[in-house]
mmCIF file of C-alpha atoms in Angstrom:
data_model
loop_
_atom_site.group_PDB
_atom_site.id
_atom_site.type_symbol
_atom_site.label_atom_id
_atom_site.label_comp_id
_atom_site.label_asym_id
_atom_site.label_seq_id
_atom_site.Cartn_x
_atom_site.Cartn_y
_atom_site.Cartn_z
ATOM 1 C CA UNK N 220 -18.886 -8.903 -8.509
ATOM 2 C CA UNK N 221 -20.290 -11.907 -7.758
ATOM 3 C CA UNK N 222 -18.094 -15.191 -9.053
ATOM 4 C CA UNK N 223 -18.998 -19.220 -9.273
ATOM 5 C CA UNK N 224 -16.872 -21.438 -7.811
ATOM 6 C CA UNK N 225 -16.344 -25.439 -8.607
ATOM 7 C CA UNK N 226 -14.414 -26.508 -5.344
ATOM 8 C CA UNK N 227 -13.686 -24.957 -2.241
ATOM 9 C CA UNK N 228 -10.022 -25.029 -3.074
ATOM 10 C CA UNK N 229 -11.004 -22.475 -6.021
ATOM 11 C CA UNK N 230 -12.762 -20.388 -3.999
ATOM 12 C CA UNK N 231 -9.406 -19.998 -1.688
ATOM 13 C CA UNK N 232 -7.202 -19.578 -4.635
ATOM 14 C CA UNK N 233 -9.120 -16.770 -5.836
ATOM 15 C CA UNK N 234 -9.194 -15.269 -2.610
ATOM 16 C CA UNK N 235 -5.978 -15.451 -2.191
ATOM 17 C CA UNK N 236 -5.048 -13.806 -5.428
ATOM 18 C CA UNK N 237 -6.786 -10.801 -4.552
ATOM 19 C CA UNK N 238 -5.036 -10.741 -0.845
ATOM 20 C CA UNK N 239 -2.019 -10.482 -2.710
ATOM 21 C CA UNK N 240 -3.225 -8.365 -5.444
ATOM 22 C CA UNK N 241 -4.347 -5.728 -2.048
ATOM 23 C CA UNK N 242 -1.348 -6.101 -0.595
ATOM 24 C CA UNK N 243 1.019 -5.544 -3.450
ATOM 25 C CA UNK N 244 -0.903 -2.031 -4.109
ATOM 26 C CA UNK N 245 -0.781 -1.208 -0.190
ATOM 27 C CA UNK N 246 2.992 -2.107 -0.534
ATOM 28 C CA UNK N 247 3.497 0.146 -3.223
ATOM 29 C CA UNK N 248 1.498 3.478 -1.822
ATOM 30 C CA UNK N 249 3.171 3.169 1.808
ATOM 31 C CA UNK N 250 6.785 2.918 -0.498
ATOM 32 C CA UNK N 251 5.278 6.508 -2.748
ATOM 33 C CA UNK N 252 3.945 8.143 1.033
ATOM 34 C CA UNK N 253 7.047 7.189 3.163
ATOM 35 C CA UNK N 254 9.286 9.579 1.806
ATOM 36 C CA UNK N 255 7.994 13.041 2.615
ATOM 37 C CA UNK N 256 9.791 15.767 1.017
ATOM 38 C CA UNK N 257 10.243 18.583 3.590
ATOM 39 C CA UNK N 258 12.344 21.476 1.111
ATOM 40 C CA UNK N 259 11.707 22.495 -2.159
ATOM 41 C CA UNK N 260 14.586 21.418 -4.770
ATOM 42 C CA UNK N 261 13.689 24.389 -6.517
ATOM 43 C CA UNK N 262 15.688 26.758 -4.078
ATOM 44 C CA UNK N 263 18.716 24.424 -4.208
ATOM 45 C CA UNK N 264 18.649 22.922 -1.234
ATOM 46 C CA UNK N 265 19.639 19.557 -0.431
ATOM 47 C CA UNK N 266 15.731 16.858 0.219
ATOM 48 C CA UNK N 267 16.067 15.805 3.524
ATOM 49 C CA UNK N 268 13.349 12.554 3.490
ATOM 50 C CA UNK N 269 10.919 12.722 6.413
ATOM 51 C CA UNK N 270 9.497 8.900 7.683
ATOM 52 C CA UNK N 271 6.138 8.159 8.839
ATOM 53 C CA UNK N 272 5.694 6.913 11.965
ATOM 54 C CA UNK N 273 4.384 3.646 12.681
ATOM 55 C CA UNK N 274 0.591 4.976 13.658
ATOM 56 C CA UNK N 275 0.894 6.591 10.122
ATOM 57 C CA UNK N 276 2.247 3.553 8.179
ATOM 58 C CA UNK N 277 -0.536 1.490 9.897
ATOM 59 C CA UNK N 278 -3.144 3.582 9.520
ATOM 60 C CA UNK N 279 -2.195 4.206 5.567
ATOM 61 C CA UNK N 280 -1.996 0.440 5.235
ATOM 62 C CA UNK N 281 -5.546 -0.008 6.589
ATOM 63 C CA UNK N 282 -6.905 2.734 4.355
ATOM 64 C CA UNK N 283 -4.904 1.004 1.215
ATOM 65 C CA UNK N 284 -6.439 -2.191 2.226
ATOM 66 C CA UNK N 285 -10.140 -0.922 2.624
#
């Protein structure tokens, strides 16, 4: 998608729309893979909520961002 700009400062406002457009969804898929269910609900046990590490959360950010 290829856009015209007017002004340098237009250009940068539109880029920076779309950083935080990116980020925003990257934001919301690391908050949706965080929490890892690790029992089913089905057999009444209680969810215990599994974090990702650090490497993980990094590595899904850069994969959200790309």
């Amino acid at each position: 998608m290829a856009a015209s700009f007017k002004n340098t400062d237009e250009e940068i406002s539109f880029c920076l729309k779309q950083v935080s457009i990116y980020s925003n969804r990257a934001t919301l898929l690391l908050k949706r893979k965080e929490e890892v269910s690790t029992s089913s609900p089905r057999k009444g046990k209680r969810i215990k909520k599994q974090y990702l590490s650090d490497e993980q959360r990094d590595k899904l950010y850069q994969k959200a961002i790309s």
